[in-house]
């Protein structure tokens, strides 16, 4: 296989990167390259230029900020898994990254890349959305920040404007007592999610004071299962309640049938994994 | 058994372990020659289409392109690995027959230029209706794929041994079951590649091949060259599993490109092109009917199969025969009927994949027998014990079985797996299942009709006896034939393995051998090597006798020392004798060859399935099912094999692991999937799921040995390379049935199928 | 600088197995091809070119990555370890010896990638569990061994380390 020709830039600042991207329609950001280069080799993308983030150390940070935890867009999946800070604050984020691809890809692929690639089965969006994360973006108009779910517009499509670059996500300080991401794939490594469910709960004794359930791989974009949340928010937790939430989540999902599974199968898997994710988040904390 | 021998029976380290561990081993794609060009093949985007025109002018103009060829530039002689069906051209002439069929080729100075040039070749097609459903391929209204094969029937088989109708009529219980197997692909990790040098009217081909001989033979034939002017050399090969047994477009196109440019040309496939070239396992639709007596003894079996052959024959004629031929091997029934249609479709051609046509029918028969067992209330292992083939019997289709320890395999598998404690007693969602299998240790007849010996070997001891070189055409594709044959050579000569060298799989320097397929080499190449070694030893002992002034038969030689048989006292070093031999008589050389005895019956297709010896195996697997998702976890597998004398125990169990692993992949995870235009949807290693290290069960591999070693194998050897793939699919299906009470009748046994079957079961129960 | 077709060439310096090399490559040149074609280090293999099989695994600053998905320009200034750099002066690394001793090599095509993944694991985690070993090599596909002896070899190397 081969890569088509392209111009390559490695700017030294985010500002420079933004200017390059804004000035070259069709130019693509290169972070880890594990999605971009694959698509280019398969003939799905032929960008005239590629703007590498390799010199932008600011995007490599994992750091506490006032009000939240900043995870830079260039942080690789293995860096996420090995970050003391993330493991301490939100092991569920590390857990989600750990279920992705394989070791080699995790050493190269980045958080920003997984978000920007925006495939419906992406593994990082659900847990981050469940934790209320905001995405930070820098563009010609400067920096802006918005809820992560607003990034995803359709399969492979984001709401990023011309010249905009994801610089990272911020997971806000929160009262959640537990969260987890569960992924169902067709083998134990190197498998896209057939279904992915993230749940985050705030328990008040045995009452589910607050809950977020996010479904991956069962709609064009990651989906907040709001009806499912409704069935359980403010209620006493029980396995039956979790099952009911699962049933509701299944009804909210809009899966397609493809080579990995039928829509019918996926809907049922949503039911099962919503219940399992809630069980875990309620009983085990952030895992 | 190991104790009797000095070199064989020991886990000697491989001859090629170090180069492979250091990266020094050169595979075909690693080789570089001065002035070398790179070439690739342009393939069809349509499943069935007429070629209206091909315009290569733009491609030819691209700087760096040295040649562009189409059917106009190459011989139009039809070829194919099955002589009964020569149906392929180097490039399609009038029409393409599957997505991936060969249309043109380019040679250029570098890879990037080749890819760009391919895109510049303009082909005008007229799309034709395509045959994509093998079950409809024979219908009157379907398009003809090959003019010479009406109703798209590539191979039609009707065999009847004994009287099946009578057996069924007399049976206590008759049942019929239907199963479907899926298309899978060998997917060796190393892609196909070939480097072809046409110089001075002679052809030299380096290729990732399982058989330099067949490549040499078919290349010579295609280009009208004497065999002696075609040299095929095998570099290190990264796996074949049946898919590299026949020349691909790469060798043929490379030859013409090299001839036109006067330069070496390296041709290769990308992974998705490998999937398209295929020659993998056929999809089979299988109907099995059996009649048994009230004790579960099988009286007769009728197997009715349809195989999806894809667009060309490849090795498919043999696959079609093997599909039925192997069934009676494991059980003693005398009445057997086999009906088979191998049909053409506009899909990639199918050929021989590990187990060659036999694994899916075995899955069908083994599942079927478990249902019979259930109907009669007999334990599945017990049922098989009652039917297991005995040694020194002949199958209804005229296969002579000498050694056969299937009964012992069943009993040992039952014991090792804890079957009696587990069967019917495992917690919900957990199950245990059994299946048996048998395979040939080399095919009784070669792929094309010839009286050539099947294997030949030469051993030359060097001038001072400090090394000996084995020359063999046998092909090491990773299974370790170089290693075991060196062990056999050393054993036969009374020499040391550590001083052996090997020259193999080069048609110019090594004597003829048919190559690595049908699990033939340990037995067949082994015979040639043993004979060559014994000839060396005989000459050596004669010289030693002369040197010592004693009768030859008072001496023997082991591990490089000539000794007195009566006293055991060492008398002379092998090396000293060898040196003296060279000084006095010239090179110390031994040669040997092997041709199997005349085997098999006289009915049509009798040759396929014949073998000097057969391996037997039993596999038991324990599975755990997630009842909510259908996820299958294979907890543990036990494989008990009757594969005769073991030359290298480490390599043997490694082969069992690998064969079982492939059977496992095909059981649950692997399937080539197409869209409605005949395009492969998952021609990559992300969506064609090979099991990863995290997916593996615990594997226990055990052996049983017959009291009397297999007489037809040197030192009693038999095969193992394919035997462990054969029982696996049936074994897993039976374990899943035990776990959930659901019978999955199609492969792969995917999570979704389990889920769906469970849903149906629970709905039915309500 | 530009070549005669007007394509920019980037000067890339790599330290490969301790030796420094400087090459002039196009932006679309992949690290795997620099290693195999320009530096003649063919121990690194191509199996799928899409990051699924791991036969192109090299260590980039000690981290196992699929070199088929790394642009040479991205690796500029970094250290690369290929299989050729694992043994020192004809002395095999204990992982290589363990692979040989434990019959973990059949066709050998996945072996370089496996050994590098194993080396990275044992450097970071000298006493891994079996699960950790399997996870470290889950991105290295093998069609020959069923991974049985490979896992055994890596655990044995860890024990003897």
Short mmCIF file of C-alpha atoms in Angstrom, two decimals, chain A:
data_model
loop_
_atom_site.label_atom_id
_atom_site.label_comp_id
_atom_site.label_asym_id
_atom_site.label_seq_id
_atom_site.Cartn_x
_atom_site.Cartn_y
_atom_site.Cartn_z
CA UNK A 1 0.00 0.00 0.00
CA UNK A 2 1.17 3.51 -0.34
CA UNK A 3 0.35 6.99 0.86
CA UNK A 4 -0.58 9.63 -1.67
CA UNK A 5 1.68 12.65 -1.82
CA UNK A 6 1.06 15.57 0.51
CA UNK A 7 2.76 18.64 1.90
CA UNK A 8 3.94 18.21 5.47
CA UNK A 9 4.16 20.87 8.12
CA UNK A 10 5.25 20.66 11.73
CA UNK A 11 4.42 24.04 13.25
CA UNK A 12 5.88 25.11 16.57
CA UNK A 13 2.75 26.67 18.05
CA UNK A 14 -0.94 25.96 18.07
CA UNK A 15 -1.50 29.34 16.49
CA UNK A 16 0.72 28.42 13.56
CA UNK A 17 -1.04 25.11 13.19
CA UNK A 18 -4.39 26.86 13.08
CA UNK A 19 -3.22 29.32 10.48
CA UNK A 20 -1.88 26.53 8.28
CA UNK A 21 -5.11 24.56 8.54
CA UNK A 22 -7.30 27.58 7.93
CA UNK A 23 -5.23 28.53 4.91
CA UNK A 24 -5.32 25.09 3.24
CA UNK A 25 -8.78 23.66 2.76
CA UNK A 26 -8.68 19.91 3.00
CA UNK A 27 -5.53 19.85 5.09
CA UNK A 28 -5.58 17.32 7.94
CA UNK A 29 -4.21 17.29 11.44
CA UNK A 30 -1.69 14.55 12.20
CA UNK A 31 -1.46 13.44 15.81
CA UNK A 32 -0.69 9.73 16.16
CA UNK A 33 -1.66 8.91 12.60
CA UNK A 34 -3.23 5.56 13.38
CA UNK A 35 -6.54 6.63 11.88
CA UNK A 36 -5.36 9.23 9.37
CA UNK A 37 -2.68 7.14 7.71
CA UNK A 38 -4.96 4.10 7.55
CA UNK A 39 -7.63 6.10 5.78
CA UNK A 40 -5.08 7.54 3.38
CA UNK A 41 -3.70 4.10 2.57
CA UNK A 42 -7.18 2.80 1.91
CA UNK A 43 -7.81 5.60 -0.54
CA UNK A 44 -10.51 7.19 1.63
CA UNK A 45 -8.64 10.44 2.13
CA UNK A 46 -6.22 12.36 -0.02
CA UNK A 47 -5.42 15.57 1.85
CA UNK A 48 -3.19 18.07 0.03
CA UNK A 49 -1.39 18.77 3.25
CA UNK A 50 -0.88 17.32 6.68
CA UNK A 51 -0.21 19.48 9.72
CA UNK A 52 1.64 17.59 12.39
CA UNK A 53 1.20 18.43 16.06
CA UNK A 54 4.45 16.75 17.00
CA UNK A 55 6.12 19.91 18.28
CA UNK A 56 3.19 21.06 20.40
CA UNK A 57 4.17 19.95 23.87
CA UNK A 58 1.37 21.91 25.48
CA UNK A 59 -1.05 19.36 24.06
CA UNK A 60 0.73 16.55 25.87
CA UNK A 61 -0.20 17.71 29.35
CA UNK A 62 -2.32 15.90 31.88
CA UNK A 63 -2.80 18.45 34.62
CA UNK A 64 -5.20 19.61 37.24
CA UNK A 65 -6.68 23.00 36.52
CA UNK A 66 -9.05 25.05 38.60
CA UNK A 67 -12.36 23.24 38.26
CA UNK A 68 -11.20 20.20 36.39
CA UNK A 69 -8.63 17.87 34.94
CA UNK A 70 -7.11 18.80 31.57
CA UNK A 71 -6.09 15.99 29.26
CA UNK A 72 -4.21 17.20 26.21
CA UNK A 73 -5.19 16.09 22.73
CA UNK A 74 -1.79 14.59 22.02
CA UNK A 75 -1.81 12.33 25.07
CA UNK A 76 -1.54 8.80 23.74
CA UNK A 77 -3.90 6.07 24.88
CA UNK A 78 -1.12 4.29 26.79
CA UNK A 79 -0.14 7.58 28.41
CA UNK A 80 -3.75 7.87 29.53
CA UNK A 81 -3.61 4.35 30.94
CA UNK A 82 -0.32 5.00 32.74
CA UNK A 83 -1.06 8.50 34.00
CA UNK A 84 -0.98 8.56 37.80
CA UNK A 85 -3.29 11.52 37.83
CA UNK A 86 -5.92 9.86 35.66
CA UNK A 87 -5.68 6.60 37.50
CA UNK A 88 -6.19 8.43 40.75
CA UNK A 89 -9.03 10.69 39.66
CA UNK A 90 -10.82 8.74 36.91
CA UNK A 91 -9.63 5.18 36.47
CA UNK A 92 -12.61 4.66 34.19
CA UNK A 93 -10.96 6.86 31.58
CA UNK A 94 -7.85 4.70 31.74
CA UNK A 95 -10.09 1.67 31.60
CA UNK A 96 -11.75 2.85 28.41
CA UNK A 97 -8.41 3.53 26.74
CA UNK A 98 -7.22 0.11 27.81
CA UNK A 99 -9.94 -1.60 25.83
CA UNK A 100 -8.89 -0.01 22.56
CA UNK A 101 -7.01 -1.54 19.65
CA UNK A 102 -3.71 -3.07 20.70
CA UNK A 103 -0.57 -2.05 22.55
CA UNK A 104 1.27 -0.69 19.52
CA UNK A 105 -1.65 1.45 18.45
CA UNK A 106 -2.14 2.68 22.01
CA UNK A 107 1.46 3.91 22.09
CA UNK A 108 0.81 6.05 19.05
CA UNK A 109 -2.88 6.86 18.88
CA UNK A 110 -4.07 9.88 20.81
CA UNK A 111 -7.10 11.03 22.69
CA UNK A 112 -7.58 13.95 20.32
CA UNK A 113 -7.31 11.64 17.36
CA UNK A 114 -9.96 9.31 18.69
CA UNK A 115 -12.31 12.24 19.24
CA UNK A 116 -11.62 13.96 15.93
CA UNK A 117 -11.92 10.76 13.92
CA UNK A 118 -15.45 10.62 15.30
CA UNK A 119 -16.36 7.09 14.32
CA UNK A 120 -19.61 5.98 15.92
CA UNK A 121 -17.79 3.15 17.69
CA UNK A 122 -15.12 5.39 19.21
CA UNK A 123 -14.27 4.29 22.76
CA UNK A 124 -13.21 7.51 24.42
CA UNK A 125 -16.29 9.70 23.85
CA UNK A 126 -18.80 7.70 25.91
CA UNK A 127 -16.87 7.71 29.19
CA UNK A 128 -15.80 11.32 28.78
CA UNK A 129 -19.35 12.37 28.02
CA UNK A 130 -20.60 10.40 30.99
CA UNK A 131 -18.17 12.38 33.13
CA UNK A 132 -19.45 15.63 31.67
CA UNK A 133 -16.28 16.47 29.81
CA UNK A 134 -15.87 19.59 27.74
CA UNK A 135 -13.71 19.75 24.67
CA UNK A 136 -11.28 22.58 24.22
CA UNK A 137 -10.66 23.82 20.73
CA UNK A 138 -8.38 26.44 19.29
CA UNK A 139 -9.14 28.10 15.97
CA UNK A 140 -8.93 31.26 13.98
CA UNK A 141 -11.41 32.77 16.37
CA UNK A 142 -9.30 31.84 19.38
CA UNK A 143 -10.06 29.28 22.05
CA UNK A 144 -13.49 27.91 22.81
CA UNK A 145 -14.82 25.18 24.97
CA UNK A 146 -18.07 23.25 24.72
CA UNK A 147 -19.65 20.02 25.94
CA UNK A 148 -18.02 17.06 24.28
CA UNK A 149 -21.28 15.69 22.87
CA UNK A 150 -21.55 18.77 20.69
CA UNK A 151 -18.37 17.78 18.90
CA UNK A 152 -19.96 14.81 17.15
CA UNK A 153 -22.20 15.59 14.22
CA UNK A 154 -22.28 12.37 12.22
CA UNK A 155 -20.15 9.36 11.36
CA UNK A 156 -16.67 10.76 10.81
CA UNK A 157 -17.90 14.33 11.10
CA UNK A 158 -17.28 16.88 13.81
CA UNK A 159 -18.53 20.37 14.47
CA UNK A 160 -15.01 21.75 14.16
CA UNK A 161 -14.80 24.78 11.92
CA UNK A 162 -12.17 25.55 9.34
CA UNK A 163 -8.75 25.69 10.95
CA UNK A 164 -9.91 24.45 14.33
CA UNK A 165 -7.85 22.00 16.36
CA UNK A 166 -8.85 20.06 19.44
CA UNK A 167 -6.36 20.96 22.13
CA UNK A 168 -7.75 18.73 24.84
CA UNK A 169 -10.65 17.86 27.09
CA UNK A 170 -11.44 19.03 30.56
CA UNK A 171 -13.14 16.63 32.92
CA UNK A 172 -14.83 18.85 35.49
CA UNK A 173 -14.50 18.27 39.20
CA UNK A 174 -17.64 16.41 40.14
CA UNK A 175 -19.60 14.58 42.72
CA UNK A 176 -19.89 11.34 40.78
CA UNK A 177 -19.17 8.33 42.93
CA UNK A 178 -18.63 5.81 40.19
CA UNK A 179 -18.20 5.45 36.45
CA UNK A 180 -17.20 2.84 33.93
CA UNK A 181 -17.08 2.09 30.23
CA UNK A 182 -17.93 -1.37 28.98
CA UNK A 183 -17.17 -2.39 25.44
CA UNK A 184 -18.37 -5.47 23.61
CA UNK A 185 -16.11 -6.55 20.78
CA UNK A 186 -15.86 -9.69 18.73
CA UNK A 187 -12.44 -10.67 20.03
CA UNK A 188 -10.42 -9.66 23.07
CA UNK A 189 -8.05 -7.31 21.28
CA UNK A 190 -8.10 -5.27 18.11
CA UNK A 191 -11.87 -5.15 17.90
CA UNK A 192 -14.13 -2.22 17.26
CA UNK A 193 -17.00 -1.85 19.68
CA UNK A 194 -20.11 -3.60 18.53
CA UNK A 195 -21.69 -1.77 21.42
CA UNK A 196 -20.13 0.49 24.04
CA UNK A 197 -21.85 1.79 27.16
CA UNK A 198 -20.55 4.28 29.69
CA UNK A 199 -22.32 5.03 32.93
CA UNK A 200 -21.52 7.54 35.63
CA UNK A 201 -23.50 7.72 38.85
CA UNK A 202 -23.69 9.91 41.91
CA UNK A 203 -24.92 7.80 44.75
CA UNK A 204 -26.58 9.19 47.81
CA UNK A 205 -26.72 6.16 50.05
CA UNK A 206 -28.58 3.67 47.95
CA UNK A 207 -30.31 6.29 45.88
CA UNK A 208 -29.06 7.17 42.44
CA UNK A 209 -29.00 10.88 42.91
CA UNK A 210 -27.68 11.51 39.46
CA UNK A 211 -26.73 9.39 36.48
CA UNK A 212 -25.43 9.69 32.95
CA UNK A 213 -25.59 6.89 30.45
CA UNK A 214 -23.84 7.22 27.10
CA UNK A 215 -24.12 4.71 24.29
CA UNK A 216 -21.44 4.17 21.62
CA UNK A 217 -21.58 2.34 18.30
CA UNK A 218 -25.37 2.32 18.18
CA UNK A 219 -26.10 5.63 16.51
CA UNK A 220 -24.32 7.97 14.11
CA UNK A 221 -22.82 9.71 17.13
CA UNK A 222 -22.38 8.79 20.81
CA UNK A 223 -25.76 9.14 22.41
CA UNK A 224 -26.91 10.21 25.86
CA UNK A 225 -29.56 7.71 26.85
CA UNK A 226 -31.71 10.33 28.56
CA UNK A 227 -34.84 8.25 28.88
CA UNK A 228 -32.83 5.50 30.45
CA UNK A 229 -31.36 8.03 32.85
CA UNK A 230 -34.86 9.20 33.71
CA UNK A 231 -35.95 5.72 34.71
CA UNK A 232 -33.35 5.56 37.43
CA UNK A 233 -32.45 9.08 38.46
CA UNK A 234 -33.60 9.84 41.98
CA UNK A 235 -34.60 6.25 42.61
CA UNK A 236 -33.38 3.52 44.89
CA UNK A 237 -30.81 1.43 43.07
CA UNK A 238 -31.61 -2.21 42.41
CA UNK A 239 -30.74 -4.70 39.74
CA UNK A 240 -34.31 -4.45 38.50
CA UNK A 241 -33.96 -0.71 38.20
CA UNK A 242 -30.75 -1.16 36.25
CA UNK A 243 -32.46 -3.68 34.01
CA UNK A 244 -35.29 -1.25 33.38
CA UNK A 245 -32.77 1.43 32.50
CA UNK A 246 -31.20 -1.03 30.12
CA UNK A 247 -34.48 -1.69 28.40
CA UNK A 248 -35.03 2.02 28.03
CA UNK A 249 -31.53 2.58 26.70
CA UNK A 250 -32.04 -0.15 24.14
CA UNK A 251 -35.11 1.62 22.89
CA UNK A 252 -33.16 4.86 22.58
CA UNK A 253 -30.40 3.34 20.53
CA UNK A 254 -30.47 3.51 16.75
CA UNK A 255 -28.02 0.85 15.65
CA UNK A 256 -27.48 -0.28 12.09
CA UNK A 257 -26.77 -3.79 10.92
CA UNK A 258 -23.27 -4.26 9.55
CA UNK A 259 -20.65 -6.95 9.29
CA UNK A 260 -20.05 -6.84 13.03
CA UNK A 261 -23.61 -7.34 14.12
CA UNK A 262 -27.26 -6.87 13.40
CA UNK A 263 -29.26 -3.95 14.75
CA UNK A 264 -31.39 -6.35 16.76
CA UNK A 265 -28.33 -7.86 18.43
CA UNK A 266 -26.88 -4.47 19.22
CA UNK A 267 -30.08 -3.24 20.80
CA UNK A 268 -30.12 -6.21 23.12
CA UNK A 269 -26.45 -5.73 23.92
CA UNK A 270 -27.27 -2.14 24.89
CA UNK A 271 -29.80 -3.46 27.35
CA UNK A 272 -27.30 -5.89 28.84
CA UNK A 273 -24.34 -3.55 29.04
CA UNK A 274 -26.33 -0.60 30.36
CA UNK A 275 -27.36 -2.77 33.27
CA UNK A 276 -23.83 -4.11 33.73
CA UNK A 277 -22.25 -0.67 33.49
CA UNK A 278 -24.66 0.72 36.07
CA UNK A 279 -23.99 -2.24 38.37
CA UNK A 280 -20.30 -1.59 38.14
CA UNK A 281 -20.48 2.15 38.56
CA UNK A 282 -22.79 1.85 41.53
CA UNK A 283 -20.96 -0.94 43.30
CA UNK A 284 -17.32 -0.43 42.37
CA UNK A 285 -16.77 3.29 41.99
CA UNK A 286 -14.72 4.67 39.14
CA UNK A 287 -13.32 1.56 37.46
#
